[in-house]
CSV table of C-alpha atoms and ligand atoms in Angstrom, one decimal:
chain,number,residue,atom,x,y,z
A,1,UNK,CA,104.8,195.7,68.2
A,2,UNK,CA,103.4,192.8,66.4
A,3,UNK,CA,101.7,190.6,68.6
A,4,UNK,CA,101.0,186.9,68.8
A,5,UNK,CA,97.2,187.4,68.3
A,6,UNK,CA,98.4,189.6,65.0
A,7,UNK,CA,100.4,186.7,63.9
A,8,UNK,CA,98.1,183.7,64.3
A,9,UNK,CA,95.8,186.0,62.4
A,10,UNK,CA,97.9,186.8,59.7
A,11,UNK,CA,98.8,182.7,59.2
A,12,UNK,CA,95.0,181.8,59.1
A,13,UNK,CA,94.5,184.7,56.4
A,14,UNK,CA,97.5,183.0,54.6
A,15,UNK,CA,95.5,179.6,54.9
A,16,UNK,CA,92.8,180.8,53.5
A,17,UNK,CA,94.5,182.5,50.4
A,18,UNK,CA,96.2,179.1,49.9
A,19,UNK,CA,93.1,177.1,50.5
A,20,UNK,CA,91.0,179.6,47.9
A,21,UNK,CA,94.1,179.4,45.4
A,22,UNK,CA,93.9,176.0,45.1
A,23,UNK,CA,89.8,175.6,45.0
A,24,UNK,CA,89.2,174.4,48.2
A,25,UNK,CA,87.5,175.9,51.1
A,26,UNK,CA,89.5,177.6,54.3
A,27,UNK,CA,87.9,175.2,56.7
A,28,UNK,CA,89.3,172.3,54.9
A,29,UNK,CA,92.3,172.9,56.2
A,30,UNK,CA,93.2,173.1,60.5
A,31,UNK,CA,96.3,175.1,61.8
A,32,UNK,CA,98.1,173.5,64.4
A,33,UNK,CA,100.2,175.8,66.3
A,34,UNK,CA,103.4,174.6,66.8
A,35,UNK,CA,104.4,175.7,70.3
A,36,UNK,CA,107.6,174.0,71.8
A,37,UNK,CA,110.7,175.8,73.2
A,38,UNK,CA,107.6,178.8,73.5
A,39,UNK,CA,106.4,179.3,77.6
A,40,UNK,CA,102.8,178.9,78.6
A,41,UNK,CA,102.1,182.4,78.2
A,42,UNK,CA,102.7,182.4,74.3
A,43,UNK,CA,100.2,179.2,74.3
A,44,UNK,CA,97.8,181.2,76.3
A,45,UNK,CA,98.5,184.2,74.2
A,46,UNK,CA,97.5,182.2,71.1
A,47,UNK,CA,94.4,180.3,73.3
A,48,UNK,CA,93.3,183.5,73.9
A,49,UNK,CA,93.0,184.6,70.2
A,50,UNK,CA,91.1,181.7,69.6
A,51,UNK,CA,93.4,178.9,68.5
A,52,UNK,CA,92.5,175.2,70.1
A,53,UNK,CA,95.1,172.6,68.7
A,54,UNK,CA,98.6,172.9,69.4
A,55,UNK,CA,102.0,170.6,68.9
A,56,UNK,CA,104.7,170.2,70.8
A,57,UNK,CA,108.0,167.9,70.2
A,58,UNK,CA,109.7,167.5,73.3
A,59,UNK,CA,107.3,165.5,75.4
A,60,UNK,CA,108.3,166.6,78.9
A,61,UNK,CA,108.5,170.1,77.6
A,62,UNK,CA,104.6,169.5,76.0
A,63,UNK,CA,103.6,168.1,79.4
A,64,UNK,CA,104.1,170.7,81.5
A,65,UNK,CA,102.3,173.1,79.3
A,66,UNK,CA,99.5,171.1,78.6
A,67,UNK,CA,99.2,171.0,82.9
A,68,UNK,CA,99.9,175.0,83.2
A,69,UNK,CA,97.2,175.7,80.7
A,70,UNK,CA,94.7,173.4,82.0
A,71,UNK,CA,95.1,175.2,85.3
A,72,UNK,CA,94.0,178.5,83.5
A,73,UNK,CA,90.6,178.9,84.6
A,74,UNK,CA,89.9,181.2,82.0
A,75,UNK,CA,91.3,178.9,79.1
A,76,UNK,CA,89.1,176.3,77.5
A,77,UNK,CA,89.9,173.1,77.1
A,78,UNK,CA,92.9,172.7,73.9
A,79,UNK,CA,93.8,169.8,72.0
A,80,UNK,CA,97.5,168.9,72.2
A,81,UNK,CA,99.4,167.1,69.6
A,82,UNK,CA,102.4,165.3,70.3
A,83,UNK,CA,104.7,166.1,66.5
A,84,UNK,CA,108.0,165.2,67.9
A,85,UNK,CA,109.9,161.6,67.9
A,86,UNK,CA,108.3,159.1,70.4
A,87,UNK,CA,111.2,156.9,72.5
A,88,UNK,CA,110.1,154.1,74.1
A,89,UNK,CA,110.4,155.4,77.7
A,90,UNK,CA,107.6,158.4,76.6
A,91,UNK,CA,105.3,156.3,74.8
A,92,UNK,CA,103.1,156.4,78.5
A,93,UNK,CA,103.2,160.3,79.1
A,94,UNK,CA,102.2,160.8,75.7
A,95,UNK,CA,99.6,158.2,76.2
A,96,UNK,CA,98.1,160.1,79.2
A,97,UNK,CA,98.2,163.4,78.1
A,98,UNK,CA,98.3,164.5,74.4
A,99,UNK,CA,95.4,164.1,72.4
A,100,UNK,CA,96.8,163.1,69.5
A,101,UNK,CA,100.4,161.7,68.3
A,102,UNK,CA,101.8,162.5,64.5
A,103,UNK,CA,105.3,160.7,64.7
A,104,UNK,CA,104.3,157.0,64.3
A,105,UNK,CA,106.2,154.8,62.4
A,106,UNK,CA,106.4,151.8,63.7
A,107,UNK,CA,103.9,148.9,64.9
A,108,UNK,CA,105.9,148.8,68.6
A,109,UNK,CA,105.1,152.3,69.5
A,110,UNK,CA,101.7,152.2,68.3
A,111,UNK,CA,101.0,149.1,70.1
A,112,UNK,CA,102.6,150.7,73.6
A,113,UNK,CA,100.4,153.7,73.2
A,114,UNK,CA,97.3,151.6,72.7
A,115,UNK,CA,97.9,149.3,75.7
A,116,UNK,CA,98.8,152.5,77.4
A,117,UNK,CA,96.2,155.0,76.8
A,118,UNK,CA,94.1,155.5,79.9
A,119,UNK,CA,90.4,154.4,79.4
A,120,UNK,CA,88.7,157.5,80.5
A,121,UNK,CA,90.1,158.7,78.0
A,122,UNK,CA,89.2,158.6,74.1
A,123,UNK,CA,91.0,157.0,71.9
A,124,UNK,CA,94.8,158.6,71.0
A,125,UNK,CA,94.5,160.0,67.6
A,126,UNK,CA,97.4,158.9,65.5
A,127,UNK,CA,99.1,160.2,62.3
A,128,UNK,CA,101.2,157.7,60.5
A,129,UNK,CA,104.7,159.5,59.2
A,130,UNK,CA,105.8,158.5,56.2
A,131,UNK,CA,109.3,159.6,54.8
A,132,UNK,CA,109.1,160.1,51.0
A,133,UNK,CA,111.8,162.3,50.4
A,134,UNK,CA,114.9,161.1,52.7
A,135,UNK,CA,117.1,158.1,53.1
A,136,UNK,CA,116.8,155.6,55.4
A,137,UNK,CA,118.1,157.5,58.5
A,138,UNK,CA,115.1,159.8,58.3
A,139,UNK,CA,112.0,159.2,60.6
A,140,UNK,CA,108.6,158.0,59.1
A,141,UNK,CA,107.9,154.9,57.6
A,142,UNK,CA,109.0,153.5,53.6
A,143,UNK,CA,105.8,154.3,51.4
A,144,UNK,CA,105.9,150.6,50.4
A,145,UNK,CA,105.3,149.9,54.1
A,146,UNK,CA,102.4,152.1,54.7
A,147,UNK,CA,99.7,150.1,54.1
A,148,UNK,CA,101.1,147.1,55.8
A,149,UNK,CA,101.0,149.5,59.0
A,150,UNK,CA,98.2,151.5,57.9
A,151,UNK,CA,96.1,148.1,58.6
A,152,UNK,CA,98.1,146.9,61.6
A,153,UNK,CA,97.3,150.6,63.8
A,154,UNK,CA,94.0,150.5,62.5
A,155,UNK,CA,93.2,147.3,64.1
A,156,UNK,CA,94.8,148.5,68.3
A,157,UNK,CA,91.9,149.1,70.2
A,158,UNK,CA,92.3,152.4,71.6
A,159,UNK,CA,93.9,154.2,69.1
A,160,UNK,CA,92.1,156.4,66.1
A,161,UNK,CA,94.3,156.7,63.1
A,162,UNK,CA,93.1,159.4,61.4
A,163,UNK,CA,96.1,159.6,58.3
A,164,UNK,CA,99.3,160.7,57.4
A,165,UNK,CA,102.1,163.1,58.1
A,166,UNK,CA,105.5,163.9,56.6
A,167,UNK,CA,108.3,166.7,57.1
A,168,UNK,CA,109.9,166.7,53.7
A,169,UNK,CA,113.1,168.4,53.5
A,170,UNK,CA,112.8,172.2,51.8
A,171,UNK,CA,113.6,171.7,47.9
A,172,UNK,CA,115.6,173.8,45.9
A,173,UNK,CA,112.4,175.7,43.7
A,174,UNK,CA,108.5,175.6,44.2
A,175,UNK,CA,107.8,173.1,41.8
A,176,UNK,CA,110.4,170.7,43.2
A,177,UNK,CA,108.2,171.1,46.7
A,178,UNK,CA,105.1,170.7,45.4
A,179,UNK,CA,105.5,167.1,44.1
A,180,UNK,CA,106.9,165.7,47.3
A,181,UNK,CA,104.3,167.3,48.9
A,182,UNK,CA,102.1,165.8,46.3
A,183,UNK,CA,103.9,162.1,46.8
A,184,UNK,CA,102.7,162.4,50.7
A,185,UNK,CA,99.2,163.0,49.3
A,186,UNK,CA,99.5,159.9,47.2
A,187,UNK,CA,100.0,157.8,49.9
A,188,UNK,CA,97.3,159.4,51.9
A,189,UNK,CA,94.9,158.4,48.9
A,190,UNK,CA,96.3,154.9,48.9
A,191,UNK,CA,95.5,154.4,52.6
A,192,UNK,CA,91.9,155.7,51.9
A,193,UNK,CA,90.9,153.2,49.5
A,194,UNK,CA,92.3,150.3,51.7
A,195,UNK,CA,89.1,148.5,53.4
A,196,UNK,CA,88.3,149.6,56.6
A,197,UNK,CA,90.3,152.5,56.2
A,198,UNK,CA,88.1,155.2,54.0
A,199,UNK,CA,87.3,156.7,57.6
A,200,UNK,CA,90.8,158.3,57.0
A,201,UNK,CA,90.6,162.5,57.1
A,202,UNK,CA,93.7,163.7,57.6
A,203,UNK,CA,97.2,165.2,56.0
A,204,UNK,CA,99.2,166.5,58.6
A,205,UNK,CA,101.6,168.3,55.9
A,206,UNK,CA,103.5,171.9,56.0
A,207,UNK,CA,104.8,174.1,58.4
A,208,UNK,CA,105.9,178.3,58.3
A,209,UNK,CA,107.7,177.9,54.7
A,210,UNK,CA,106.2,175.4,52.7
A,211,UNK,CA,102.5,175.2,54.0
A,212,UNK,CA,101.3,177.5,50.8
A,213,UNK,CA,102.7,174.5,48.7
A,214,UNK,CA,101.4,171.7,50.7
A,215,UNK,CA,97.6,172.9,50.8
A,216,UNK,CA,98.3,173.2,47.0
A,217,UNK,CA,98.8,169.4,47.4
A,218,UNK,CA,96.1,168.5,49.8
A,219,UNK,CA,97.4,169.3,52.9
A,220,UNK,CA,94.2,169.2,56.1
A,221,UNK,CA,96.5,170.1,59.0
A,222,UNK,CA,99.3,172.7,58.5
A,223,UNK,CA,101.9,172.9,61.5
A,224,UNK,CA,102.8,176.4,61.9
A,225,UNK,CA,105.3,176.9,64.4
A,226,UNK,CA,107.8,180.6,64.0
A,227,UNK,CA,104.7,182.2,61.8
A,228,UNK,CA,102.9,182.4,64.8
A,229,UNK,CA,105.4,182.9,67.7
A,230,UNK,CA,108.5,184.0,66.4
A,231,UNK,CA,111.8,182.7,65.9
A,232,UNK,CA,112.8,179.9,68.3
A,233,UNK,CA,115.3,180.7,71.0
A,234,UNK,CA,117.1,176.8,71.5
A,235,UNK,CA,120.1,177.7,73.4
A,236,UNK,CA,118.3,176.6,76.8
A,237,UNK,CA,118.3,172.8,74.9
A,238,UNK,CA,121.1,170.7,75.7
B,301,PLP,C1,109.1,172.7,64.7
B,301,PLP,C2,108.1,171.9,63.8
B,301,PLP,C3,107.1,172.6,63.1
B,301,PLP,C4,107.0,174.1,63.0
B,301,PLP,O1,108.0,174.6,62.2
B,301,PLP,P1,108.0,176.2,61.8
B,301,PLP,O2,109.0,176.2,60.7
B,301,PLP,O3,108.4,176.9,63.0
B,301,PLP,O4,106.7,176.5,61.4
B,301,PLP,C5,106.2,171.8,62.4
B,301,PLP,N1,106.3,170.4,62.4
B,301,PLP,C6,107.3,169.8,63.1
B,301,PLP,C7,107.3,168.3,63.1
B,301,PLP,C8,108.2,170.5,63.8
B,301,PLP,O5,109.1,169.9,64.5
């Protein structure tokens, strides 16, 4: 039986042949494990083999897990991501208890999460999602707007924002992939040079079928989600 420790293995071996194909080294790029509709026992599974960062999308969902595995006295302390759409009425639990939140795209949420995040804690670090591939129904912010809001985050108090993440839709051949992965890059670059903003470290870009493309393109923080704990199960979802 293939186990989840055998998987998460077999994903960072796949970073690393990606990372080494493309020149850069396997360190430069983190593997978030991507753990929602999976129980607390997968997580610890996974915790257990040595993986720390992990992302959940349904925030209720992400904060129960995040308060069964703290009560493990045998797990170390993880860092939590929050990858899925923020509502208004959430910004708060994500506020006080994920460490860091991908799915920002507009100045409101950013400035609820910053008025909201508890002071003992550090600051929330924050991912701005851009949408480079989709119309305008798609989450993630216009390219043209990134800077704009780039600047704006940068200035809340106590949030960190650390770069930029997209979920491009799959594209019909490798080469077709690797430029709108390379497009979220660009704007990632753009950001960097901005004043005040050359701090900026990460690419939150790729997940089970395209991350060999997207650390091609520059990717620092692949989402891995079914590579690691199989294929999701939603039927429980209403
Ligand atoms: C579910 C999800 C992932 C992981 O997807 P897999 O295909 O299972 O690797 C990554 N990022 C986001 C934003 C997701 O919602």
């Amino acid at each position: 039986m293939t186990t989840i420790a055998d998987q998460l293995h077999h994903v960072q071996a796949q970073i690393a042949a990606a990372a080494a194909q493309a020149g850069r080294p396997p360190a430069a790029v983190r593997l978030l494990a991507v753990s929602k509709t999976f129980p607390a026992t997968a997580v610890r599974a996974a915790a257990l083999a040595g993986q720390r960062d992990f992302g959940e999308n349904y925030i209720q969902e992400g904060v129960e897990k995040i308060a069964a595995l703290r009560a493990m006295a045998d797990i170390a302390p993880l860092t939590w991501h929050c990858i899925g759409p923020i509502q208004s009425n959430k910004t708060r639990l994500v506020a006080e208890h994920f460490d860091w939140a991908h799915t920002i795209d507009r100045l409101k949420t950013a400035q609820r999460l910053s008025d909201q995040r508890p002071a003992h804690l550090p600051p929330l670090q924050v991912c701005l999602q851009v949408n480079v591939d989709g119309g305008a129904t798609k989450a993630g912010c216009n390219p043209a707007e990134a800077a704009e809001l780039a600047r704006a985050i940068a200035h809340l108090p106590r949030l960190q924002l650390r770069g930029v993440m997209s979920i491009p839709d799959p594209q019909p051949d490798a080469a077709a992939m690797l430029a709108v992965h390379q497009q979220v890059v660009a704007v990632f670059d753009t950001l960097r040079r901005l004043p005040g903003l050359d701090g900026l470290d990460t690419v939150s870009l790729g997940m089970t079928a395209d991350m060999d493309s997207a650390i091609a393109a520059g990717s620092t923080l692949v989402r891995v989600g079914s590579g690691i704990f199989g294929e999701r199960d939603y039927s429980g979802r209403p």
